Short mmCIF file of C-alpha atoms in Angstrom, two decimals:
data_model
loop_
_atom_site.label_atom_id
_atom_site.label_comp_id
_atom_site.label_asym_id
_atom_site.label_seq_id
_atom_site.Cartn_x
_atom_site.Cartn_y
_atom_site.Cartn_z
CA MET A 52 0.08 -0.07 -0.32
CA ARG A 53 2.80 2.41 0.59
CA ASN A 54 4.35 1.96 -2.95
CA SER A 55 1.04 2.37 -4.11
CA GLY A 56 0.74 5.60 -2.68
CA LYS A 57 4.07 6.73 -3.51
CA SER A 58 3.14 6.23 -7.28
CA LYS A 59 0.24 8.15 -7.01
CA PHE A 60 1.64 11.00 -5.44
CA PHE A 61 4.64 11.00 -8.18
CA LEU A 62 2.12 10.51 -11.21
CA LEU A 63 0.06 13.87 -9.56
CA TYR A 64 2.76 15.82 -9.00
CA PHE A 65 3.96 15.72 -12.75
CA LEU A 66 0.44 15.95 -14.01
CA ILE A 67 0.58 19.58 -11.99
CA ALA A 68 3.49 20.17 -13.27
CA SER A 69 2.78 19.91 -17.15
CA ILE A 70 -0.19 22.29 -16.31
CA THR A 71 2.35 25.35 -15.93
CA LYS A 72 5.15 24.81 -18.19
CA LEU A 73 6.47 22.15 -20.67
CA TYR A 74 10.02 21.13 -19.39
CA SER A 75 12.50 21.14 -21.77
CA THR A 76 16.34 21.64 -21.81
CA GLU A 77 15.94 24.54 -24.48
CA VAL A 78 12.16 25.72 -24.91
CA GLU A 79 9.65 26.55 -21.88
CA PHE A 80 6.16 27.61 -22.16
CA PHE A 81 4.77 30.06 -19.43
CA PHE A 82 1.22 31.30 -18.59
CA HIS A 83 -0.32 33.60 -16.34
CA PRO A 84 -2.35 34.42 -14.61
CA ASN A 85 -4.26 31.22 -14.09
CA GLU A 86 -7.29 33.17 -13.04
CA PHE A 87 -8.80 36.25 -14.80
CA SER A 88 -11.94 38.06 -15.84
CA ILE A 89 -13.38 39.05 -18.94
CA GLY A 90 -12.17 42.49 -20.36
CA GLU A 91 -8.72 41.40 -19.55
CA VAL A 92 -5.78 39.45 -20.58
CA ALA A 93 -3.49 36.65 -20.14
CA LYS A 94 -0.15 36.32 -21.43
CA LEU A 95 1.63 33.34 -22.85
CA GLU A 96 5.43 33.47 -22.86
CA VAL A 97 7.84 31.13 -24.48
CA LYS A 98 11.57 31.07 -23.75
CA ALA A 99 14.31 29.83 -25.55
CA TYR A 100 17.56 29.62 -23.80
CA GLY A 101 20.29 30.29 -26.28
CA ASP A 102 21.15 31.94 -29.13
CA LYS A 103 19.95 29.66 -31.97
CA PRO A 104 17.04 30.86 -34.54
CA PHE A 105 13.60 30.92 -32.82
CA ARG A 106 10.34 31.86 -34.70
CA THR A 107 6.62 31.64 -33.70
CA LEU A 108 4.88 29.23 -36.22
CA GLN A 109 1.55 31.00 -35.57
CA THR A 110 0.53 34.66 -34.63
CA ASN A 111 -3.30 34.33 -34.34
CA VAL A 112 -5.35 31.35 -33.03
CA LYS A 113 -9.12 31.22 -32.08
CA LYS A 114 -10.23 27.90 -30.88
CA ASN A 115 -13.47 27.05 -28.58
CA GLY A 116 -13.84 30.96 -27.66
CA VAL A 117 -10.40 31.70 -26.67
CA ARG A 118 -8.38 33.85 -28.76
CA VAL A 119 -4.14 33.87 -29.06
CA ARG A 120 -2.52 36.98 -30.38
CA TYR A 121 1.64 37.13 -30.92
CA VAL A 122 2.28 40.34 -29.43
CA GLY A 123 5.93 40.25 -30.44
CA SER A 124 9.37 38.81 -29.44
CA GLY A 125 12.34 39.99 -27.70
CA THR A 126 15.90 38.98 -25.91
CA GLU A 127 16.84 39.77 -22.41
CA THR A 128 20.24 38.80 -20.32
CA GLN A 129 19.51 37.22 -17.04
CA ILE A 130 21.48 37.53 -14.02
CA ILE A 131 20.18 34.81 -11.78
CA ASN A 132 21.63 34.46 -8.54
CA PHE A 133 24.81 36.01 -10.24
CA LYS A 134 24.69 33.46 -12.85
CA VAL A 135 24.20 35.20 -16.24
CA SER A 136 22.71 33.63 -19.28
CA LYS A 137 21.12 34.45 -22.83
CA THR A 138 17.30 34.15 -23.44
CA GLN A 139 15.02 34.57 -26.30
CA ILE A 140 11.33 35.24 -26.03
CA ILE A 141 7.99 35.13 -27.99
CA ASN A 142 4.81 36.93 -26.11
CA PHE A 143 1.08 36.17 -26.63
CA TYR A 144 -1.90 37.43 -25.17
CA VAL A 145 -5.05 35.12 -24.39
CA ASP A 146 -8.23 36.35 -23.95
CA THR A 147 -11.89 35.55 -24.30
CA ASP A 148 -15.35 37.10 -24.42
CA ARG A 149 -17.14 34.71 -21.76
CA GLU A 150 -17.06 33.06 -18.45
CA GLY A 151 -16.14 29.75 -17.82
CA SER A 152 -13.28 27.08 -17.61
CA PHE A 153 -10.91 26.96 -20.78
CA GLN A 154 -7.80 25.01 -22.49
CA LEU A 155 -5.39 27.20 -24.28
CA PRO A 156 -5.06 26.20 -27.71
CA GLU A 157 -1.85 24.50 -29.15
CA ILE A 158 0.71 27.05 -29.79
CA SER A 159 4.00 25.97 -31.69
CA VAL A 160 7.13 27.55 -32.19
CA GLN A 161 10.45 26.46 -33.91
CA TYR A 162 13.93 26.63 -31.89
CA ASP A 163 16.91 25.57 -34.01
CA ASN A 164 14.83 23.77 -36.60
CA GLN A 165 12.95 21.76 -34.16
CA GLN A 166 9.33 22.30 -33.33
CA TYR A 167 7.81 22.81 -29.82
CA SER A 168 4.01 22.85 -28.70
CA SER A 169 2.56 24.13 -25.64
CA PRO A 170 0.93 21.92 -23.11
CA SER A 171 -2.48 21.17 -22.11
CA ILE A 172 -3.23 24.38 -20.01
CA SER A 173 -6.38 25.08 -18.19
CA PHE A 174 -7.70 28.71 -16.52
CA LYS A 175 -10.44 30.31 -15.37
CA VAL A 176 -12.49 33.27 -16.45
CA SER A 177 -14.78 34.89 -14.33
CA LYS A 178 -17.47 38.00 -15.27
CA LYS A 179 -16.15 40.55 -12.87
CA THR A 180 -13.52 41.14 -10.86
CA LYS A 181 -13.67 42.12 -7.02
CA ASN A 182 -13.03 45.83 -7.36
CA SER A 183 -14.14 46.58 -11.00
CA GLN A 184 -14.26 49.91 -12.65
CA ASN A 185 -18.17 50.40 -11.98
CA SER A 186 -17.38 49.81 -8.17
CA PHE A 187 -18.59 53.35 -7.80
CA LEU A 188 -22.34 52.13 -7.99
CA ASN A 189 -21.50 50.26 -4.62
CA PRO A 190 -20.26 52.76 -2.01
CA PHE A 191 -19.03 49.97 0.11
CA SER A 192 -17.51 47.72 -2.40
CA PHE A 193 -13.71 47.95 -0.52
CA ASP A 194 -11.48 45.02 -0.13
CA PHE A 195 -11.08 43.97 3.00
CA GLU A 196 -9.95 40.37 2.45
CA GLU A 197 -6.23 40.70 3.29
CA SER A 198 -4.46 43.50 5.45
CA SER A 199 -1.72 45.50 4.54
CA THR A 200 -1.11 46.85 8.30
CA ASP A 201 2.19 44.68 8.21
CA GLU A 202 3.40 45.11 5.06
CA ASN A 203 6.50 47.22 5.71
CA PRO A 204 7.77 46.72 2.31
CA GLU A 205 11.93 47.00 1.71
CA VAL A 206 13.61 48.34 -1.21
CA THR A 207 17.33 47.38 -0.94
CA PHE A 208 20.22 48.04 -3.51
CA HIS A 209 22.22 44.97 -4.44
CA THR A 210 25.39 44.56 -6.23
CA ASN A 211 26.89 41.13 -7.91
CA LYS A 212 30.36 41.61 -5.86
CA SER A 213 30.65 43.11 -2.21
CA VAL A 214 34.48 43.15 -2.54
CA PHE A 215 36.20 43.84 -5.52
CA TYR A 216 39.05 46.03 -6.94
CA LYS A 217 39.34 50.05 -7.65
CA GLY A 218 38.75 50.07 -11.67
CA GLU A 219 36.64 46.87 -11.74
CA PRO A 220 33.00 47.29 -13.19
CA ILE A 221 30.15 45.48 -11.35
CA VAL A 222 26.67 45.53 -11.95
CA GLY A 223 24.05 46.91 -9.29
CA TYR A 224 20.13 46.85 -9.18
CA PHE A 225 17.01 47.31 -7.09
CA VAL A 226 14.98 44.91 -5.46
CA LEU A 227 11.66 45.19 -3.41
CA TYR A 228 10.90 42.65 -0.64
CA TYR A 229 7.07 42.32 0.65
CA ASN A 230 4.61 39.60 1.62
CA HIS A 231 0.79 40.83 1.23
CA TYR A 232 0.94 42.76 -1.91
CA ARG A 233 -0.96 40.64 -4.97
CA GLN A 234 0.47 42.77 -7.77
CA PRO A 235 3.78 45.06 -6.44
CA PHE A 236 3.70 48.48 -8.05
CA LEU A 237 7.49 50.01 -7.93
CA GLU A 238 8.83 53.02 -9.14
CA ARG A 239 11.65 55.29 -8.57
CA ASP A 240 10.87 58.92 -7.11
CA PRO A 241 11.65 61.05 -10.25
CA ASN A 242 12.55 63.99 -7.74
CA GLN A 243 15.35 61.82 -6.09
CA SER A 244 18.96 60.92 -7.32
CA ILE A 245 20.63 58.18 -6.63
CA SER A 246 24.37 58.33 -4.75
CA PHE A 247 26.80 56.51 -5.96
CA PRO A 248 29.88 58.30 -4.63
CA PHE A 249 33.16 58.21 -6.52
CA PHE A 250 31.58 55.71 -8.63
CA LEU A 251 31.06 55.94 -12.53
CA SER A 252 27.41 54.88 -13.02
CA GLU A 253 25.92 53.90 -16.68
CA THR A 254 22.12 52.27 -17.43
CA LEU A 255 22.80 48.93 -18.91
CA ARG A 256 20.14 48.07 -21.54
CA GLN A 257 18.55 45.09 -22.59
CA VAL A 258 19.46 43.33 -19.35
CA THR A 259 17.53 41.67 -16.85
CA VAL A 260 18.16 40.72 -13.25
CA GLN A 261 16.21 37.76 -11.54
CA ILE A 262 16.46 36.20 -8.35
CA GLU A 263 14.66 33.60 -6.41
CA PRO A 264 10.60 34.41 -6.21
CA GLU A 265 10.93 34.20 -1.99
CA VAL A 266 13.40 34.33 0.35
CA ILE A 267 14.23 34.26 3.85
CA ARG A 268 15.31 37.92 4.97
CA ASN A 269 15.75 38.47 8.65
CA THR A 270 14.34 35.15 9.51
CA ILE A 271 10.78 36.01 7.69
CA PRO A 272 10.05 34.90 4.47
CA ARG A 273 9.54 37.69 1.91
CA LYS A 274 8.60 37.53 -1.71
CA THR A 275 10.71 39.58 -4.18
CA LEU A 276 10.47 41.95 -7.07
CA VAL A 277 13.74 43.16 -9.23
CA PHE A 278 13.45 46.73 -10.75
CA SER A 279 14.25 45.88 -13.95
CA LYS A 280 13.85 49.44 -15.84
CA GLU A 281 17.02 50.56 -14.23
CA ILE A 282 20.25 47.87 -14.09
CA TYR A 283 23.59 49.69 -13.50
CA GLY A 284 27.17 49.11 -14.55
CA LEU A 285 29.29 50.71 -11.68
CA THR A 286 32.84 51.13 -11.95
CA ALA A 287 34.68 52.33 -8.54
CA LEU A 288 37.36 55.78 -8.78
CA LYS A 289 38.60 55.35 -4.99
CA SER A 290 39.32 52.86 -2.32
CA GLY A 291 37.61 52.36 0.68
CA SER A 292 34.02 51.18 2.05
CA PHE A 293 30.90 53.13 0.06
CA LEU A 294 27.08 52.93 0.51
CA LEU A 295 25.67 53.10 -2.86
CA GLY A 296 22.03 52.87 -4.36
CA LYS A 297 20.67 55.83 -1.48
CA THR A 298 17.34 56.64 -3.07
CA LYS A 299 13.55 56.64 -2.51
CA PHE A 300 10.91 54.51 -3.98
CA ILE A 301 7.45 54.57 -4.53
CA THR A 302 5.45 51.45 -4.01
CA GLY A 303 1.71 49.69 -3.25
CA ASP A 304 -0.51 47.34 -4.63
CA SER A 305 -1.75 47.87 -7.89
CA LEU A 306 -4.37 45.50 -7.89
CA ARG A 307 -5.97 46.71 -4.36
CA PHE A 308 -8.66 49.15 -4.72
CA ASN A 309 -8.03 50.74 -1.54
CA SER A 310 -4.00 50.61 -1.47
CA LEU A 311 -2.39 53.55 -0.80
CA GLN A 312 1.03 54.25 -2.37
CA GLU A 313 3.89 55.00 -0.24
CA THR A 314 7.05 56.41 -0.55
CA ILE A 315 10.16 54.62 1.21
CA ASP A 316 13.63 54.86 1.58
CA THR A 317 16.18 52.28 -0.08
CA SER A 318 18.60 50.19 2.16
CA PRO A 319 22.10 50.85 0.30
CA ALA A 320 24.63 48.17 -0.48
CA LYS A 321 27.54 48.63 1.78
CA VAL A 322 30.72 47.38 -0.37
CA THR A 323 34.48 47.36 -0.06
CA VAL A 324 37.00 48.67 -2.62
CA LEU A 325 40.65 47.39 -2.62
CA ASP A 326 43.57 49.17 -3.84
CA LEU A 327 45.84 47.24 -6.18
CA PRO A 328 48.83 45.58 -5.54
CA ASN A 329 51.79 47.76 -5.03
CA ASN A 330 54.48 48.47 -7.24
CA PRO A 331 52.55 48.73 -10.82
CA PRO A 332 54.27 48.37 -13.99
CA LYS A 333 55.43 51.44 -15.81
CA PHE A 334 52.68 51.29 -18.24
CA PHE A 335 49.86 50.64 -15.82
CA THR A 336 46.94 53.08 -15.93
CA GLY A 337 44.45 51.65 -14.35
CA ALA A 338 43.22 48.87 -16.93
CA ILE A 339 41.38 45.57 -15.01
CA GLY A 340 40.42 42.57 -16.77
CA LYS A 341 42.03 40.37 -19.82
CA PHE A 342 43.05 42.28 -22.77
CA LYS A 343 45.08 41.47 -25.96
CA MET A 344 46.91 43.90 -28.57
CA TYR A 345 47.16 44.45 -32.22
CA PHE A 346 47.82 46.75 -35.29
CA LEU A 347 44.86 47.20 -37.35
CA LYS A 348 46.75 49.19 -39.87
CA ILE A 349 50.65 49.65 -40.91
CA PRO A 350 51.50 51.15 -44.37
CA ASN A 351 53.71 49.37 -46.46
CA GLN A 352 56.03 52.52 -47.63
CA VAL A 353 56.36 56.32 -46.85
CA PHE A 354 58.20 59.36 -48.47
CA VAL A 355 60.13 61.37 -46.58
CA GLY A 356 58.39 64.50 -45.76
CA GLU A 357 55.24 62.80 -45.67
CA THR A 358 53.17 61.26 -42.37
CA ALA A 359 52.83 57.39 -42.17
CA TYR A 360 49.67 56.52 -40.30
CA ILE A 361 49.43 53.47 -37.87
CA GLU A 362 46.17 52.05 -35.92
CA LEU A 363 46.46 50.01 -32.78
CA MET A 364 43.90 47.99 -30.87
CA ILE A 365 43.47 47.15 -27.60
CA GLU A 366 40.50 44.80 -26.49
CA GLY A 367 39.38 42.12 -24.37
CA GLU A 368 37.30 41.49 -21.03
CA GLY A 369 36.88 44.47 -18.69
CA GLY A 370 35.94 48.18 -18.75
CA TYR A 371 37.92 50.77 -20.84
CA GLU A 372 38.26 53.24 -18.15
CA GLY A 373 42.25 52.37 -17.44
CA ILE A 374 43.47 52.24 -21.03
CA THR A 375 44.98 54.99 -22.23
CA PRO A 376 46.86 55.97 -25.29
CA MET A 377 51.23 55.21 -24.93
CA GLU A 378 53.52 58.41 -25.17
CA PHE A 379 56.50 57.89 -27.60
CA SER A 380 59.73 59.29 -26.56
CA ASN A 381 60.20 60.47 -30.37
CA PRO A 382 58.53 63.95 -30.97
CA ASN A 383 57.62 62.92 -34.76
CA ILE A 384 55.35 59.87 -33.50
CA LYS A 385 51.76 61.76 -31.81
CA LEU A 386 48.31 60.59 -31.14
CA ILE A 387 45.94 61.90 -33.89
CA SER A 388 42.58 60.43 -32.43
CA GLN A 389 41.40 57.56 -29.97
CA SER A 390 37.76 55.73 -29.75
CA LYS A 391 36.33 53.52 -27.26
CA THR A 392 33.30 51.31 -27.01
CA LYS A 393 32.39 49.14 -24.31
CA ASN A 394 29.39 46.36 -24.16
CA PHE A 395 27.91 43.99 -21.49
CA GLN A 396 27.88 40.43 -23.57
CA GLN A 397 28.58 36.85 -23.42
CA LEU A 398 32.62 36.35 -23.11
CA GLU A 399 34.33 33.23 -23.80
CA SER A 400 34.09 31.76 -20.63
CA GLY A 401 30.07 31.54 -21.07
CA GLU A 402 29.69 33.89 -18.71
CA TYR A 403 28.21 37.50 -19.44
CA GLY A 404 30.47 40.70 -18.60
CA PHE A 405 31.96 43.61 -19.96
CA TYR A 406 33.85 43.73 -23.37
CA SER A 407 35.79 46.72 -24.15
CA LYS A 408 37.51 47.98 -27.57
CA VAL A 409 40.22 50.95 -27.60
CA LYS A 410 41.36 52.27 -30.64
CA PHE A 411 44.55 54.64 -31.04
CA LEU A 412 45.35 56.33 -34.12
CA TYR A 413 49.31 57.90 -34.03
CA GLY A 414 50.90 59.81 -37.27
CA TYR A 415 54.42 59.47 -37.60
CA GLN A 416 56.19 62.35 -39.33
CA ILE A 417 58.94 61.18 -41.41
CA THR A 418 61.57 63.75 -41.89
CA LYS A 419 64.80 61.42 -42.98
CA ILE A 420 65.33 58.48 -45.07
CA SER A 421 67.26 56.61 -42.45
CA LYS A 422 65.14 54.28 -40.16
CA GLU A 423 64.81 55.22 -36.25
CA LEU A 424 65.00 53.28 -33.47
CA ASN A 425 61.28 53.48 -31.75
CA ASP A 426 59.99 52.36 -28.82
CA PRO A 427 57.73 49.12 -28.81
CA TYR A 428 54.41 49.80 -27.95
CA GLN A 429 53.53 48.65 -23.96
CA PHE A 430 50.48 48.29 -22.22
CA SER A 431 49.95 46.75 -19.05
CA TYR A 432 46.70 45.58 -16.98
CA PHE A 433 45.65 43.92 -13.72
CA ALA A 434 44.29 40.24 -14.00
CA ILE A 435 41.88 39.86 -11.58
CA PRO A 436 41.85 35.56 -11.61
CA GLU A 437 45.55 35.95 -11.53
CA LYS A 438 45.90 38.83 -8.97
CA LYS A 439 48.75 39.97 -10.89
CA TYR A 440 49.99 42.66 -13.00
CA ASN A 441 50.55 41.73 -16.84
CA THR A 442 52.21 43.65 -19.79
CA LEU A 443 51.64 43.36 -23.76
CA THR A 444 54.72 44.32 -25.68
CA LEU A 445 54.56 45.37 -29.92
CA PRO A 446 57.53 46.20 -31.29
CA PHE A 447 57.16 49.46 -33.50
CA PRO A 448 56.04 48.40 -37.13
CA ASN A 449 58.50 48.28 -39.94
CA PHE A 450 58.01 49.78 -43.31
CA GLN A 451 59.84 51.26 -46.12
CA ILE A 452 61.03 54.66 -46.23
CA LEU A 453 61.29 56.22 -49.92
CA PRO A 454 63.43 59.62 -50.44
CA LYS A 455 61.18 62.80 -50.97
CA ARG A 456 58.65 62.89 -53.93
CA SER A 457 60.00 64.88 -56.80
CA ILE A 458 57.49 67.17 -58.16
CA ASN A 459 56.89 66.94 -61.96
CA THR A 460 57.64 70.19 -63.72
CA ALA A 461 57.70 69.03 -67.28
CA PRO A 462 55.47 71.76 -69.34
CA ASN A 463 52.09 70.47 -70.64
CA SER A 464 50.58 71.78 -73.99
CA LYS A 465 47.63 74.09 -73.59
CA ALA A 466 45.75 71.99 -75.24
CA GLN A 467 46.30 69.13 -72.77
CA ASN A 468 45.39 71.63 -70.38
CA GLN A 469 42.20 72.85 -71.69
CA ASN A 470 41.15 68.78 -71.90
CA LEU A 471 41.68 68.48 -68.41
CA LYS A 472 40.13 71.23 -67.00
CA LEU A 473 36.58 70.58 -68.18
CA PRO A 474 36.10 67.11 -67.15
CA VAL A 475 37.75 67.97 -63.61
CA LEU A 476 35.33 70.70 -63.04
CA PHE A 477 32.59 68.84 -64.28
CA LEU A 478 33.32 65.90 -61.67
CA VAL A 479 34.09 68.77 -59.06
CA LEU A 480 30.58 70.49 -59.55
CA LEU A 481 28.68 66.96 -59.90
CA ALA A 482 30.13 66.17 -56.26
CA VAL A 483 29.28 69.82 -54.67
CA PHE A 484 25.45 68.88 -56.15
CA GLY A 485 25.47 65.16 -54.98
CA ILE A 486 26.82 66.51 -51.41
CA LEU A 487 24.29 69.22 -51.04
CA GLY A 488 21.60 66.88 -52.41
CA TYR A 489 22.38 64.34 -49.70
CA VAL A 490 22.17 66.69 -46.76
CA GLY A 491 19.17 68.27 -47.99
CA MET A 492 17.51 64.40 -48.19
CA LYS A 493 19.23 63.71 -44.71
CA GLN A 494 17.43 66.78 -43.07
CA TYR A 495 14.13 66.41 -44.77
CA LYS A 496 13.78 62.75 -43.27
CA PHE A 497 15.06 63.75 -40.02
CA ASN A 498 12.32 66.38 -39.79
CA LEU A 499 9.46 63.88 -40.53
CA GLU A 500 11.05 61.39 -38.07
CA THR A 501 11.01 64.35 -35.38
CA LYS A 502 7.40 65.02 -36.34
CA SER A 503 6.34 61.75 -36.22
CA PHE A 504 7.63 61.32 -32.71
CA VAL A 505 6.11 64.42 -31.47
CA ALA A 506 2.52 63.49 -32.59
CA MET A 507 2.88 60.13 -31.10
CA VAL A 508 3.66 61.51 -27.79
CA GLU A 509 0.94 64.17 -28.11
CA GLY A 510 -1.27 61.20 -28.70
CA PHE A 511 -0.40 59.72 -25.57
CA GLY A 512 -2.40 62.44 -23.76
CA LYS A 513 -1.47 62.25 -20.21
CA LYS A 514 -0.52 58.54 -19.66
CA ARG A 515 2.52 58.64 -17.82
CA ASN A 516 4.88 55.80 -15.80
CA TYR A 517 3.18 52.59 -15.29
CA PHE A 518 -0.25 53.47 -17.03
CA LEU A 519 1.87 54.65 -20.03
CA SER A 520 3.78 51.14 -20.11
CA GLU A 521 0.93 49.33 -19.61
CA PHE A 522 -0.96 51.07 -22.88
CA LEU A 523 2.35 50.63 -24.83
CA GLU A 524 2.53 46.85 -23.97
CA LYS A 525 -1.48 46.45 -25.06
CA GLN A 526 -0.78 48.10 -28.28
CA GLY A 527 2.13 45.30 -29.04
CA VAL A 528 5.13 47.37 -28.00
CA SER A 529 7.72 45.38 -26.14
CA ALA A 530 8.00 45.74 -22.16
CA THR A 531 11.81 46.85 -22.77
CA ASP A 532 10.80 49.23 -25.15
CA SER A 533 7.66 50.61 -23.33
CA SER A 534 9.45 51.07 -19.83
CA TRP A 535 12.50 52.87 -21.87
CA LEU A 536 9.79 55.43 -23.53
CA SER A 537 7.81 55.81 -20.21
CA GLU A 538 10.64 56.80 -18.66
CA LEU A 539 11.99 59.16 -21.57
CA ILE A 540 8.82 61.10 -21.38
CA SER A 541 8.44 61.20 -17.74
CA GLN A 542 11.90 62.70 -17.40
CA ASN A 543 11.30 65.10 -19.83
CA LYS A 544 7.68 65.91 -19.16
CA ASP A 545 8.52 69.94 -19.31
CA SER A 546 10.63 69.94 -22.43
CA ASN A 547 10.43 69.99 -26.13
CA PHE A 548 9.72 66.77 -27.54
CA SER A 549 11.18 67.90 -30.85
CA ASP A 550 14.51 68.76 -28.90
CA VAL A 551 14.43 65.58 -26.62
CA TYR A 552 14.33 63.67 -30.20
CA LYS A 553 17.03 65.49 -31.48
CA ASN A 554 19.20 64.95 -28.50
CA LEU A 555 18.45 61.36 -28.48
CA SER A 556 21.47 58.58 -29.64
CA LYS A 557 20.85 56.95 -32.88
CA GLU A 558 20.01 53.76 -31.40
CA ASP A 559 17.57 55.58 -29.32
CA ARG A 560 16.10 57.44 -32.18
CA THR A 561 15.60 53.87 -34.22
CA THR A 562 13.71 52.53 -31.08
CA ALA A 563 11.28 55.61 -30.99
CA LEU A 564 10.61 55.21 -34.67
CA ASN A 565 9.70 51.51 -34.17
CA ILE A 566 7.69 52.17 -31.50
CA SER A 567 5.99 55.00 -33.93
CA LYS A 568 5.25 52.58 -36.64
CA GLN A 569 4.07 49.83 -34.39
CA MET A 570 1.47 52.50 -32.99
CA LYS A 571 0.48 53.74 -36.76
CA LEU A 572 -0.18 50.07 -37.57
CA LYS A 573 -2.47 49.58 -34.58
CA GLU A 574 -4.54 52.76 -35.68
#
């Protein structure tokens, strides 16, 4: 009898587990909530864990009164308990026009040329929610089912490392801890700045952080919610102990009719920043990570009196803040320009972190035909796993030096000069008109884009913050883009939105235009 009972228990466990998601090593289906009312929608998320091709095989399905609509896809980088992975997501909305119990129609996706179908998922739809929009007809329609007097929500700033070196980039994020909220609302107070003393900070885009949905905090079980709108990359400029992330948040229960929002102070993260070991090498300027160095461009030959252009690249895991150009002892070799990029991406180890590329362009003025003995290029960095300094060395490139160019003074006939002047003048005029036409077209296109953006913002009316994000998501805009646009509008609510659009980066302008196009298609 005991064995039979255990078998029934395990069978029941697996039947229940199959309702919520399809267990797969690569693709999973998530459906929530399992109960909602007419006029509301549920969400089906299909997640693929990896970078292989991922697409939906259906966009609209209607079966037995249940409608499933494809609303978009996206990617996110997840930091789950400090372990980072890449996820692709396809989103569907599910709704119906009558109450009752339903089965989700089968939805199929394709990942790496293999088809996956959703499991059998049951859900219930009720006629009205407890606190419907018509509750003003009943003056006593407050929800007293749950008390929030002992809620005491807490917002804490966390970092992926509490002890690290000066100049080493880390990741920081806010977490809400709560108990009685059914659907917590969390928004940073726009009137408060965030305290990151002696740190460089930047907001990471398309990066999300996830932790356990429930944890034991101060001996009490608490539910968690990560504030995913702002994930920070932080770089320490000074050693010592610091408190990071001091600010204020507005929180409350978005599903409770009589819930009042409250403003609470955050609990900052306490971190310790270590000084790097003593006696750094001569060419160390603060770079921390794992880098490589090579020449991108080297001339084959240069004439005396002219300039040789040499391009050098330093790239690798870590931030670019400590990478600076080397100065040569030869005064004829000077730095002309430099460019720097830093991305949060998958590294060679399979984990995610910062990867930087720094490019230096040098000019070498050749003054004589004899070769000069120039310094090798040297760059030093601190390797964290090895806890030691490393120095990279590149010999100065060799190239052929030729005598000064001779100017051809042989007289040309008048006929040859006249034959050459006309085509050259024609080409010059053609180039000038081409450049003016191109600049005019670019300006015209930019003015159209600016008007489209301003018209879209004005069409939102007074919708702001959470309500604007929710409206955009219902129009098919991804959650990431909705949050970004809502935050942009809130931060510039008193500004001229034509100027706001002009000050956006090229990437942000593209995002804004894509949202505008989606909104026009909905119209």
